[in-house]
Coordinates of C-alpha atoms in Angstrom, one line a residue:
Chain A
M26 CA 113.1 -53.7 -10.1
A27 CA 116.5 -54.9 -9.4
T28 CA 117.5 -58.4 -10.5
V29 CA 120.1 -60.5 -8.8
Q30 CA 122.5 -62.3 -11.2
D31 CA 124.7 -65.0 -10.0
T32 CA 128.2 -64.8 -11.3
E33 CA 130.3 -67.9 -10.9
I34 CA 134.0 -67.1 -10.6
R35 CA 135.9 -70.4 -10.5
D36 CA 139.5 -71.0 -9.4
P37 CA 142.1 -72.1 -12.0
A38 CA 141.9 -75.7 -11.0
A39 CA 138.2 -75.9 -11.4
R40 CA 138.5 -74.1 -14.8
A41 CA 141.0 -76.7 -16.0
S42 CA 138.8 -79.6 -15.1
A43 CA 135.9 -77.9 -16.8
A44 CA 138.0 -77.5 -19.9
V45 CA 138.8 -81.3 -19.8
E46 CA 135.1 -82.0 -19.6
E47 CA 134.4 -79.8 -22.7
L48 CA 137.2 -81.4 -24.6
R49 CA 135.9 -84.9 -23.8
D50 CA 132.7 -83.9 -25.5
M51 CA 134.7 -82.9 -28.6
Q52 CA 136.8 -86.1 -28.6
G53 CA 133.7 -88.3 -28.4
E54 CA 133.6 -91.6 -26.8
K55 CA 135.8 -94.6 -27.5
M56 CA 134.0 -97.3 -29.5
V57 CA 134.1 -101.0 -28.7
L58 CA 134.1 -103.1 -31.8
N59 CA 133.8 -106.8 -31.9
M60 CA 135.8 -108.5 -34.7
G61 CA 135.1 -112.2 -35.3
P62 CA 134.7 -115.0 -34.4
S63 CA 133.4 -115.4 -37.9
H64 CA 135.4 -112.9 -40.0
P65 CA 137.4 -113.6 -43.1
A66 CA 140.6 -111.9 -41.8
T67 CA 140.6 -113.9 -38.6
H68 CA 141.4 -117.1 -40.5
G69 CA 139.0 -119.3 -38.5
V70 CA 137.3 -118.5 -35.3
L71 CA 139.4 -115.9 -33.5
R72 CA 137.5 -113.1 -31.8
I73 CA 139.1 -109.8 -30.9
V74 CA 137.3 -107.2 -28.8
L75 CA 138.7 -103.9 -29.9
E76 CA 138.5 -100.5 -28.3
L77 CA 138.9 -97.8 -30.9
D78 CA 139.6 -94.1 -30.7
G79 CA 138.6 -93.1 -34.2
E80 CA 140.6 -95.4 -36.4
I81 CA 143.3 -96.0 -33.8
I82 CA 143.2 -99.1 -31.7
T83 CA 143.6 -98.3 -28.0
K84 CA 143.0 -101.8 -26.6
A85 CA 142.6 -105.3 -28.0
D86 CA 141.4 -108.3 -26.1
P87 CA 141.7 -111.6 -28.1
D88 CA 139.2 -114.3 -27.2
V89 CA 140.1 -117.8 -28.2
G90 CA 138.6 -121.2 -27.5
Y91 CA 135.8 -121.4 -30.0
L92 CA 137.3 -124.6 -31.5
H93 CA 138.2 -126.2 -28.2
R94 CA 137.7 -130.0 -28.4
G95 CA 139.6 -131.2 -25.3
D96 CA 142.4 -133.0 -27.2
E97 CA 144.5 -133.3 -24.1
K98 CA 141.7 -134.9 -22.2
I99 CA 141.0 -137.3 -25.0
A100 CA 144.7 -138.3 -25.2
E101 CA 144.6 -139.5 -21.6
N102 CA 141.9 -142.0 -22.5
M103 CA 143.4 -143.8 -25.4
T104 CA 146.6 -145.6 -26.5
Y105 CA 149.5 -143.6 -28.0
T106 CA 148.7 -145.0 -31.5
Q107 CA 145.0 -144.1 -31.3
F108 CA 145.9 -140.4 -30.8
I109 CA 147.7 -140.1 -34.1
P110 CA 144.5 -139.1 -36.1
Y111 CA 143.8 -136.3 -33.5
T112 CA 147.2 -134.7 -34.3
D113 CA 146.0 -134.2 -37.9
R114 CA 143.4 -131.9 -36.6
L115 CA 145.8 -129.6 -34.7
D116 CA 147.4 -127.5 -37.4
Y117 CA 145.1 -128.8 -40.1
L118 CA 147.1 -126.9 -42.8
A119 CA 150.2 -129.1 -42.1
P120 CA 148.9 -132.5 -40.8
L121 CA 152.0 -134.4 -42.0
A122 CA 154.3 -132.2 -39.8
N123 CA 152.0 -132.8 -36.7
N124 CA 152.1 -136.5 -37.3
V125 CA 155.9 -136.5 -37.4
A126 CA 156.1 -134.3 -34.3
Y127 CA 153.9 -136.5 -32.3
A128 CA 155.6 -139.8 -33.4
L129 CA 159.0 -138.3 -32.5
A130 CA 157.7 -137.3 -29.1
V131 CA 156.5 -140.8 -28.2
E132 CA 159.6 -142.3 -29.7
K133 CA 161.7 -140.1 -27.4
L134 CA 159.8 -141.4 -24.4
L135 CA 160.3 -144.9 -25.6
G136 CA 164.0 -144.2 -26.2
I137 CA 164.0 -145.4 -29.8
E138 CA 164.4 -142.2 -31.7
K139 CA 168.0 -143.0 -32.6
N140 CA 167.0 -146.5 -33.9
L141 CA 164.7 -145.2 -36.7
P142 CA 165.7 -146.6 -40.0
P143 CA 167.4 -144.0 -42.3
R144 CA 164.7 -144.4 -45.0
C145 CA 162.0 -143.6 -42.5
Q146 CA 163.9 -140.5 -41.4
Y147 CA 164.2 -139.3 -45.0
I148 CA 160.5 -139.9 -45.7
R149 CA 159.6 -138.0 -42.6
V150 CA 161.8 -135.1 -43.5
I151 CA 160.2 -135.0 -46.9
C152 CA 156.7 -135.0 -45.2
C153 CA 157.7 -132.2 -42.9
E154 CA 159.1 -130.0 -45.7
L155 CA 156.1 -130.7 -48.0
A156 CA 153.9 -129.6 -45.0
R157 CA 156.0 -126.5 -44.6
L158 CA 155.6 -125.6 -48.2
S159 CA 151.9 -126.2 -48.1
S160 CA 151.4 -124.2 -44.9
H161 CA 153.5 -121.2 -46.1
L162 CA 151.8 -121.2 -49.5
L163 CA 148.4 -120.9 -47.8
G164 CA 149.8 -118.4 -45.2
I165 CA 151.2 -116.1 -47.8
G166 CA 148.2 -116.6 -50.1
A167 CA 145.7 -115.7 -47.4
F168 CA 147.9 -112.8 -46.3
G169 CA 147.9 -111.4 -49.8
L170 CA 144.1 -112.0 -50.1
D171 CA 143.5 -110.0 -46.9
L172 CA 145.5 -107.1 -48.3
G173 CA 143.8 -107.2 -51.7
A174 CA 146.3 -109.2 -53.7
V175 CA 143.9 -111.8 -55.0
T176 CA 146.2 -113.2 -57.8
V177 CA 148.7 -114.5 -55.3
F178 CA 146.1 -116.5 -53.6
L179 CA 145.1 -118.2 -56.9
L180 CA 148.8 -119.0 -57.6
T181 CA 149.4 -120.5 -54.2
F182 CA 146.2 -122.6 -54.2
T183 CA 147.2 -124.1 -57.6
E184 CA 150.5 -125.3 -56.0
R185 CA 148.8 -126.5 -52.8
E186 CA 146.5 -128.6 -54.8
K187 CA 149.5 -130.5 -56.2
I188 CA 150.8 -131.1 -52.7
Y189 CA 147.4 -132.5 -51.7
N190 CA 147.6 -134.9 -54.7
L191 CA 151.0 -136.0 -53.5
C192 CA 149.6 -136.5 -50.0
E193 CA 146.8 -138.6 -51.4
S194 CA 149.0 -141.0 -53.3
L195 CA 151.4 -141.3 -50.3
T196 CA 148.9 -141.6 -47.4
G197 CA 145.5 -142.3 -49.0
A198 CA 144.0 -139.1 -47.7
R199 CA 144.4 -135.5 -48.9
F200 CA 143.8 -133.7 -45.7
T201 CA 143.7 -136.0 -42.6
T202 CA 146.8 -137.9 -43.3
S203 CA 147.6 -139.9 -40.1
Y204 CA 150.7 -141.1 -41.9
T205 CA 153.2 -141.8 -39.2
R206 CA 153.1 -144.7 -36.7
I207 CA 155.1 -144.9 -33.5
G208 CA 158.4 -146.3 -34.7
G209 CA 157.9 -145.7 -38.4
V210 CA 155.4 -144.7 -41.1
S211 CA 152.2 -146.4 -42.2
R212 CA 153.5 -147.4 -45.6
D213 CA 156.5 -146.9 -47.9
T214 CA 156.4 -144.4 -50.8
P215 CA 154.3 -145.7 -53.7
P216 CA 156.1 -146.4 -57.1
G217 CA 156.9 -143.2 -58.9
W218 CA 156.1 -140.9 -56.0
C219 CA 159.6 -139.5 -55.6
G220 CA 159.6 -138.6 -59.3
A221 CA 156.3 -136.8 -58.8
V222 CA 157.7 -134.8 -55.9
R223 CA 160.7 -133.8 -58.1
T224 CA 158.3 -132.6 -60.9
F225 CA 156.3 -130.6 -58.3
L226 CA 159.5 -129.0 -56.9
N227 CA 160.5 -127.8 -60.4
E228 CA 157.0 -126.3 -60.9
V229 CA 156.7 -124.7 -57.5
V230 CA 159.9 -122.7 -57.7
V231 CA 158.6 -121.0 -60.9
N232 CA 155.5 -120.0 -59.0
I233 CA 157.4 -118.8 -55.9
T234 CA 159.3 -116.5 -58.2
E235 CA 156.0 -115.4 -59.8
M236 CA 154.7 -114.6 -56.3
E237 CA 157.8 -112.6 -55.5
T238 CA 157.4 -110.5 -58.6
L239 CA 153.8 -109.8 -57.6
L240 CA 154.5 -108.8 -54.0
T241 CA 158.1 -108.2 -52.9
R242 CA 158.6 -104.9 -54.7
N243 CA 154.9 -104.0 -55.1
R244 CA 154.5 -100.5 -53.8
I245 CA 151.0 -101.2 -52.2
W246 CA 152.2 -104.3 -50.5
V247 CA 155.3 -102.7 -49.1
D248 CA 153.3 -99.7 -47.9
R249 CA 150.8 -101.9 -46.1
T250 CA 153.4 -104.2 -44.4
R251 CA 156.6 -102.3 -43.8
N252 CA 157.0 -100.9 -40.3
V253 CA 153.6 -102.3 -39.4
G254 CA 153.3 -104.6 -36.5
V255 CA 156.9 -104.3 -35.4
I256 CA 158.0 -106.9 -32.8
P257 CA 161.4 -106.1 -31.4
K258 CA 163.8 -109.0 -30.7
D259 CA 163.4 -108.9 -26.9
V260 CA 159.6 -108.6 -27.0
A261 CA 159.5 -111.6 -29.3
V262 CA 161.6 -113.7 -26.9
D263 CA 159.6 -112.4 -23.9
Y264 CA 156.3 -113.5 -25.4
G265 CA 157.7 -116.9 -26.4
L266 CA 157.1 -116.5 -30.2
S267 CA 158.5 -119.3 -32.3
G268 CA 159.0 -120.2 -35.9
P269 CA 159.0 -117.6 -38.7
N270 CA 157.5 -115.0 -36.3
L271 CA 160.5 -115.3 -34.0
R272 CA 163.0 -115.4 -36.9
G273 CA 161.2 -112.4 -38.5
S274 CA 162.3 -110.4 -35.5
G275 CA 165.9 -111.4 -36.1
V276 CA 166.3 -114.1 -33.4
D277 CA 168.4 -116.9 -34.9
Y278 CA 166.6 -119.9 -33.5
D279 CA 165.4 -122.9 -35.5
L280 CA 164.9 -126.2 -33.8
R281 CA 166.1 -128.1 -36.9
K282 CA 169.5 -126.5 -36.3
A283 CA 169.4 -125.9 -32.5
Q284 CA 168.3 -129.4 -31.5
P285 CA 168.7 -131.4 -34.7
Y286 CA 166.4 -134.4 -35.1
L287 CA 165.8 -137.0 -37.9
C288 CA 168.3 -136.6 -40.7
Y289 CA 168.5 -132.7 -40.6
P290 CA 172.2 -132.7 -39.6
D291 CA 173.0 -134.3 -43.0
L292 CA 171.1 -131.7 -45.0
Q293 CA 172.3 -128.3 -46.1
F294 CA 170.0 -125.4 -45.6
D295 CA 170.0 -121.8 -44.4
V296 CA 167.8 -120.2 -41.7
P297 CA 166.5 -116.8 -43.0
L298 CA 166.2 -113.9 -40.5
G299 CA 164.4 -110.6 -40.5
S300 CA 166.0 -107.4 -39.4
V301 CA 163.1 -105.1 -38.2
G302 CA 160.4 -107.6 -37.1
D303 CA 157.6 -106.0 -39.1
C304 CA 155.0 -107.7 -41.2
Y305 CA 157.2 -107.4 -44.3
D306 CA 160.0 -109.2 -42.6
R307 CA 157.8 -112.1 -41.6
Y308 CA 156.6 -112.3 -45.2
L309 CA 160.2 -112.3 -46.5
V310 CA 161.2 -115.0 -44.0
R311 CA 158.3 -117.3 -45.1
M312 CA 159.2 -116.7 -48.8
E313 CA 162.8 -117.7 -48.2
E314 CA 161.8 -120.7 -46.0
M315 CA 159.9 -122.1 -48.9
R316 CA 163.0 -121.9 -51.2
Q317 CA 165.0 -123.6 -48.4
S318 CA 162.4 -126.3 -48.2
V319 CA 162.7 -126.9 -51.9
R320 CA 166.4 -127.1 -51.4
I321 CA 166.0 -129.7 -48.5
L322 CA 163.5 -131.7 -50.5
H323 CA 165.9 -132.0 -53.5
Q324 CA 168.7 -133.3 -51.2
C325 CA 166.3 -135.8 -49.6
L326 CA 165.3 -137.2 -53.0
D327 CA 168.9 -137.5 -54.0
K328 CA 170.1 -139.2 -50.8
I329 CA 167.1 -141.3 -49.8
P330 CA 168.3 -144.7 -48.8
G331 CA 167.0 -147.4 -51.1
G332 CA 166.5 -145.0 -54.0
A333 CA 163.3 -143.6 -55.3
D334 CA 161.3 -146.8 -55.3
N335 CA 163.3 -148.7 -52.6
Q336 CA 164.9 -151.3 -54.9
T337 CA 167.1 -152.5 -52.0
K338 CA 164.1 -153.1 -49.7
E339 CA 165.3 -150.7 -46.9
P340 CA 163.0 -151.0 -43.8
V341 CA 160.8 -148.0 -43.0
N342 CA 159.8 -149.2 -39.5
V343 CA 161.7 -150.0 -36.3
A344 CA 162.3 -153.8 -36.1
D345 CA 160.5 -154.3 -32.8
G346 CA 157.3 -156.3 -32.6
K347 CA 156.4 -154.7 -29.3
I348 CA 156.2 -151.2 -30.9
V349 CA 155.3 -151.6 -34.6
L350 CA 152.4 -153.8 -35.8
P351 CA 153.8 -157.0 -37.6
A352 CA 153.0 -157.6 -41.3
K353 CA 149.5 -159.0 -41.7
E354 CA 150.5 -162.2 -43.5
K355 CA 152.8 -163.0 -40.6
V356 CA 150.0 -162.4 -38.1
M357 CA 148.0 -165.0 -39.9
S358 CA 150.8 -167.6 -39.9
G359 CA 153.0 -167.0 -36.8
M360 CA 152.3 -167.3 -33.1
E361 CA 154.6 -164.6 -31.9
E362 CA 153.4 -162.0 -34.4
L363 CA 149.8 -162.9 -33.5
I364 CA 150.5 -162.2 -29.8
H365 CA 152.3 -158.9 -30.7
Q366 CA 149.3 -157.8 -32.8
F367 CA 146.9 -158.7 -30.1
I368 CA 148.8 -157.0 -27.3
L369 CA 149.4 -153.8 -29.4
V370 CA 145.8 -153.4 -30.4
T371 CA 144.2 -154.2 -27.0
Q372 CA 146.8 -152.8 -24.6
G373 CA 149.1 -150.6 -26.6
M374 CA 152.9 -150.4 -26.2
N375 CA 154.5 -150.8 -22.8
V376 CA 155.8 -147.3 -22.4
P377 CA 158.2 -146.7 -19.5
P378 CA 157.3 -144.3 -16.7
G379 CA 158.9 -140.9 -17.1
E380 CA 158.3 -137.6 -18.7
I381 CA 159.7 -135.9 -21.8
Y382 CA 159.2 -132.8 -23.8
F383 CA 159.8 -132.8 -27.5
G384 CA 159.7 -129.6 -29.6
H385 CA 159.3 -129.8 -33.4
E386 CA 159.9 -127.0 -35.9
N387 CA 156.5 -127.0 -37.4
P388 CA 155.6 -124.5 -40.2
K389 CA 153.7 -122.3 -37.6
G390 CA 156.4 -122.5 -35.0
E391 CA 157.4 -124.8 -32.2
L392 CA 154.9 -127.6 -31.8
G393 CA 155.8 -129.4 -28.5
F394 CA 154.4 -132.4 -26.8
Y395 CA 155.0 -132.9 -23.0
I396 CA 154.2 -136.5 -22.2
N397 CA 154.0 -137.7 -18.6
S398 CA 153.8 -141.5 -18.5
R399 CA 153.2 -143.7 -15.5
G400 CA 153.8 -146.8 -17.5
G401 CA 151.4 -148.8 -19.6
G402 CA 149.7 -148.1 -22.9
T403 CA 148.1 -144.6 -22.3
P404 CA 149.7 -141.3 -21.4
Y405 CA 149.0 -140.0 -17.9
R406 CA 149.1 -136.5 -19.2
L407 CA 149.8 -135.1 -22.7
K408 CA 150.2 -131.4 -23.0
I409 CA 150.3 -129.8 -26.4
R410 CA 152.4 -126.7 -26.7
S411 CA 150.8 -125.1 -29.8
P412 CA 152.7 -122.4 -31.6
S413 CA 149.5 -120.5 -32.6
F414 CA 148.3 -120.2 -29.1
V415 CA 151.5 -118.7 -27.9
N416 CA 152.0 -116.5 -31.0
L417 CA 148.5 -115.0 -30.6
S418 CA 149.1 -114.1 -26.9
I419 CA 151.1 -111.1 -28.2
L420 CA 148.1 -109.5 -29.9
S421 CA 147.0 -107.5 -26.9
H422 CA 150.4 -106.0 -26.7
L423 CA 151.0 -105.6 -30.5
L424 CA 147.7 -104.2 -31.8
P425 CA 147.2 -101.0 -29.7
S426 CA 148.4 -97.8 -31.4
H427 CA 147.9 -99.4 -34.8
M428 CA 145.3 -98.3 -37.3
M429 CA 142.1 -100.5 -37.6
S430 CA 143.1 -101.4 -41.2
D431 CA 146.5 -102.8 -40.0
I432 CA 144.8 -105.6 -38.2
T433 CA 144.4 -107.7 -41.4
A434 CA 148.1 -107.2 -42.2
I435 CA 149.2 -108.2 -38.6
L436 CA 147.0 -111.2 -38.4
G437 CA 148.0 -112.4 -41.9
S438 CA 151.7 -112.0 -41.0
L439 CA 151.4 -113.9 -37.8
D440 CA 150.0 -116.9 -39.7
F441 CA 148.1 -118.8 -37.1
V442 CA 145.5 -121.6 -37.2
M443 CA 142.7 -121.9 -34.6
G444 CA 142.4 -125.7 -34.7
E445 CA 145.9 -125.8 -33.1
C446 CA 145.4 -122.7 -30.9
D447 CA 142.2 -124.1 -29.2
R448 CA 143.1 -127.8 -29.3
Chain B
M5 CA 178.1 -125.2 -20.4
T6 CA 175.6 -128.0 -20.4
S7 CA 172.1 -128.1 -19.0
L8 CA 173.4 -130.2 -16.1
D9 CA 176.1 -127.7 -15.2
L10 CA 173.4 -124.9 -15.0
A11 CA 171.1 -127.2 -13.0
N12 CA 174.0 -127.7 -10.5
Q13 CA 174.6 -124.0 -10.3
F14 CA 170.9 -123.6 -9.7
K15 CA 171.0 -126.2 -7.0
A16 CA 174.0 -124.5 -5.3
K17 CA 172.1 -121.2 -5.1
F18 CA 168.7 -122.6 -3.9
G19 CA 170.0 -125.8 -2.2
D20 CA 167.4 -125.7 0.6
V21 CA 164.3 -125.8 -1.7
L22 CA 165.6 -127.5 -4.9
S23 CA 166.0 -131.2 -5.4
E24 CA 169.0 -132.9 -7.0
P25 CA 168.8 -132.6 -10.8
A26 CA 167.3 -135.8 -12.3
E27 CA 168.1 -136.9 -15.9
F28 CA 165.8 -138.9 -18.1
R29 CA 166.2 -139.2 -21.9
G30 CA 168.7 -136.4 -21.8
E31 CA 166.4 -133.9 -20.1
I32 CA 167.1 -132.4 -16.7
T33 CA 164.3 -132.1 -14.2
I34 CA 164.6 -130.3 -10.9
R35 CA 161.9 -130.2 -8.3
L36 CA 161.1 -127.1 -6.2
A37 CA 159.9 -128.0 -2.7
D38 CA 158.2 -124.7 -1.9
A39 CA 156.0 -123.4 -4.7
E40 CA 155.7 -120.0 -3.0
R41 CA 159.2 -119.3 -4.2
I42 CA 158.7 -120.1 -7.9
A43 CA 158.8 -116.5 -9.0
E44 CA 162.1 -115.8 -7.2
V45 CA 163.6 -119.0 -8.5
C46 CA 162.6 -118.3 -12.1
E47 CA 163.9 -114.7 -11.8
F48 CA 167.3 -116.1 -10.9
A49 CA 167.1 -118.7 -13.7
K50 CA 166.5 -116.0 -16.2
K51 CA 168.9 -113.3 -15.0
E52 CA 171.8 -115.4 -13.8
L53 CA 171.6 -118.7 -15.7
G54 CA 170.4 -117.3 -19.1
F55 CA 167.1 -119.1 -19.4
D56 CA 165.5 -116.2 -21.3
Y57 CA 162.8 -118.2 -23.1
L58 CA 159.8 -119.9 -21.4
V59 CA 158.7 -122.7 -23.7
D60 CA 155.6 -123.9 -21.8
I61 CA 153.9 -124.3 -18.5
S62 CA 151.8 -127.5 -18.0
S63 CA 150.0 -128.9 -15.1
L64 CA 149.5 -132.4 -13.6
D65 CA 146.6 -133.8 -11.6
N66 CA 148.0 -136.5 -9.3
Y67 CA 144.5 -137.6 -8.4
G68 CA 144.4 -139.5 -5.2
E69 CA 147.8 -138.3 -4.1
D70 CA 149.0 -135.5 -1.9
P71 CA 149.9 -132.9 -3.0
R72 CA 147.4 -133.1 -5.8
W73 CA 148.8 -130.6 -8.3
T74 CA 152.2 -130.3 -10.0
V75 CA 153.0 -127.3 -12.2
V76 CA 155.7 -127.9 -14.8
Y77 CA 157.8 -125.1 -16.2
H78 CA 159.9 -125.7 -19.4
L79 CA 162.8 -123.2 -19.5
R80 CA 165.2 -122.7 -22.4
G81 CA 168.2 -120.5 -22.9
L82 CA 168.2 -119.4 -26.6
A83 CA 171.9 -118.3 -26.5
N84 CA 173.4 -121.2 -24.5
G85 CA 171.1 -123.9 -26.0
C86 CA 170.3 -125.4 -22.6
E87 CA 166.9 -126.6 -21.3
L88 CA 165.6 -127.2 -17.8
R89 CA 162.3 -128.5 -16.4
V90 CA 161.2 -127.1 -13.0
K91 CA 158.4 -128.8 -11.2
A92 CA 156.5 -127.4 -8.3
D93 CA 153.9 -129.2 -6.1
V94 CA 150.8 -127.4 -4.9
S95 CA 148.4 -128.9 -2.4
E96 CA 144.7 -129.2 -3.2
E97 CA 143.6 -127.0 -0.2
K98 CA 145.8 -124.2 -1.4
S99 CA 145.5 -124.6 -5.2
E100 CA 147.5 -121.4 -5.5
L101 CA 151.0 -120.2 -6.3
P102 CA 152.7 -117.0 -7.4
T103 CA 152.6 -115.9 -11.1
V104 CA 155.8 -115.8 -13.2
I105 CA 154.4 -113.2 -15.5
G106 CA 156.9 -110.7 -14.2
V107 CA 159.7 -112.9 -15.4
W108 CA 158.4 -114.0 -18.8
R109 CA 155.3 -112.2 -20.4
T110 CA 154.4 -115.4 -22.3
A111 CA 153.3 -116.9 -18.9
D112 CA 150.1 -114.9 -19.2
W113 CA 148.1 -117.3 -21.4
H114 CA 149.8 -120.4 -20.1
E115 CA 148.7 -119.6 -16.6
R116 CA 145.2 -118.7 -17.7
E117 CA 144.9 -122.0 -19.5
I118 CA 146.0 -123.9 -16.3
Y119 CA 143.5 -122.0 -14.3
D120 CA 140.8 -122.8 -16.9
M121 CA 141.6 -126.5 -17.2
M122 CA 142.7 -127.5 -13.7
G123 CA 141.5 -124.7 -11.4
I124 CA 145.0 -123.8 -10.0
R125 CA 145.1 -120.1 -9.3
F126 CA 148.1 -117.8 -9.9
R127 CA 148.5 -115.1 -7.4
G128 CA 149.4 -111.7 -8.9
H129 CA 148.2 -112.6 -12.4
P130 CA 146.6 -109.4 -13.7
D131 CA 143.8 -111.0 -15.7
L132 CA 143.1 -114.5 -14.5
R133 CA 140.0 -115.4 -16.5
R134 CA 139.0 -118.6 -18.4
I135 CA 140.6 -118.8 -21.8
L136 CA 139.5 -121.9 -23.7
M137 CA 136.2 -122.6 -21.9
W138 CA 133.6 -119.9 -21.7
E139 CA 133.1 -117.3 -19.0
G140 CA 130.8 -118.8 -16.4
Y141 CA 131.7 -122.5 -17.1
P142 CA 131.4 -124.2 -13.7
Y143 CA 133.9 -127.1 -14.0
F144 CA 137.6 -127.7 -14.5
P145 CA 137.6 -130.3 -17.3
L146 CA 141.2 -131.6 -17.2
R147 CA 140.9 -132.8 -13.7
K148 CA 141.0 -136.6 -13.4
D149 CA 137.6 -136.7 -11.7
F150 CA 135.9 -135.0 -14.6
P151 CA 134.3 -137.5 -17.0
L152 CA 135.5 -137.7 -20.6
A153 CA 131.9 -137.3 -21.9
G154 CA 131.5 -134.0 -20.1
K155 CA 128.8 -132.8 -17.8
P156 CA 125.7 -130.8 -18.6
T157 CA 126.2 -127.0 -18.1
Q158 CA 124.0 -124.0 -18.0
I159 CA 124.7 -120.3 -18.7
P160 CA 121.7 -118.6 -16.9
E161 CA 119.2 -117.3 -19.4
V162 CA 121.5 -118.0 -22.4
A163 CA 122.0 -121.6 -23.1
F164 CA 121.8 -125.1 -21.7
T165 CA 124.3 -127.7 -23.0
Q166 CA 124.0 -131.4 -22.6
A167 CA 127.2 -133.5 -22.5
A168 CA 128.3 -134.5 -26.0
P169 CA 126.1 -137.1 -27.7
L170 CA 128.3 -140.1 -28.3
E171 CA 126.6 -143.3 -29.6
G172 CA 127.3 -145.6 -26.6
G173 CA 130.7 -143.9 -26.1
P174 CA 133.0 -142.5 -25.2
F175 CA 135.2 -145.5 -25.4
V176 CA 138.0 -145.3 -22.9
T177 CA 141.2 -147.4 -23.0
A178 CA 142.5 -148.2 -19.6
P179 CA 146.3 -148.5 -19.0
G180 CA 148.0 -151.8 -18.5
G181 CA 148.3 -153.8 -15.3
K182 CA 144.8 -155.3 -15.4
D183 CA 143.4 -158.2 -17.3
A184 CA 142.4 -157.9 -20.9
I185 CA 138.7 -157.4 -20.2
E186 CA 139.4 -154.5 -17.9
R187 CA 141.9 -152.9 -20.3
E188 CA 140.0 -152.9 -23.7
P189 CA 138.5 -149.8 -25.1
R190 CA 134.9 -149.7 -23.8
V191 CA 132.4 -147.4 -22.1
R192 CA 133.4 -146.5 -18.6
T193 CA 131.8 -144.3 -16.0
P194 CA 134.3 -142.1 -14.1
E195 CA 133.8 -144.2 -10.9
E196 CA 135.4 -147.3 -12.6

């Protein structure tokens, strides 16, 4: 009995496509992995949907908004002064710097930023630089912790605790400081505070040096961060990065130098720059920025008008009853002060119609406020340009082609905070 | 080269659609009459005037006026130290303008945020999804006719969310120009 056997002879093109089919089986499928929103390395509630080919990331889609509270909507429904506590909760690792940024933005709209008393300017710079130290200490500590260097985290948290103690005696709160007012600050420095800052500065440099000996030449640390997450100069500018992330890529742009505000023009400091733009460079930039902050703080304490405890009674607020609340004892005895107090509390300041943008060099990058006013006591629109939001938008470009394990290094080196990103 | 010089160069090139530069508190604002040409105008600003850095894009809801939307671009030149604000009006019927993602990549998330909050669409954006609110959220919360307390929402078969519980609130401070009782912080319904 004869059997018929089908023999399939395929043309080369069909053979090639069959080979691809076979190879696809051998390659296996790509895996979709969900990272976050609750994950220790995402520093809050960032979620990243990853597509993995083995251990290599082929696609990354960051998902933000888990902490969205509608701060911009809230701002439209209250007076300028009432919004100050909300700025604490933007970058909650540096609330003092946010307070200063917001106050300066409203003062620019009012046109009084040049009239700020010198002592107020120095106190504000001290606040900003303490916030920068605090934020970078946490940033580097958490960065180290993510890559397995637990000791660094313990050192930085010891120092941060001291900054919180200083915040407490200055503002009355450790965390949600709400320290600035439009046209000044809520109170002068308490007796002995400047001395306490000086003591802290002498202690923190010892610990910064200790951290450097633990990390900077540590073989494991260098292997995990060098040439990882490289952001070239042009890409950093294209994606609008700011702060240490922009300077880590070698772009010389610091708002304290480029658009000087407060008393920064009177102070000597250097702006550190990276050369490659990798995670290691961003780490080095933050380390040097801390040393520069210490340098700025020493100069501020030396030069602060009125001296440490304000023996000469320098003012800390703008002398304008239509902007700053009058002293309480005068409200109880004077007619004019009573009227000022009443109008400011019920109606707010009389802000002129117009629009301004003010960018402030916050520890995480450029924190900007765009305020559109149509006159009266409340903003018509207040837009917050948050550095973390903009810095995170580079992730979908930066993460692909990296190893899965590099994510912790890259996220740690970008140093973001979700309270500010999601607003 | 100051910001004003650059704004005048800008005006010379696009005189038909750009307004005279206006200055307030040392900042230069220039208005673009035809929002359809925003990408072309921004391309020129980047290539020829050196505005290589897009700081921010924000949006305004001119509720009750026509055109209803204004999109505000903040441009900066890192090398020349100049800044410029470009404003483009968009009508409510249209609610659409071209994306500038081809000029600055950072526009990606800014435009998604404006779409999410105001409902203005950016033509040519490769991935125009909600960013801060969740996928499937039915409202645009930063519009002036959206109440501060929020509105109840539903994701089919997943969750139902009431507006935020606020004991008697939210307390809204109205801007000046009215009498003290009208102005003070108190509960308001959006119709007021």
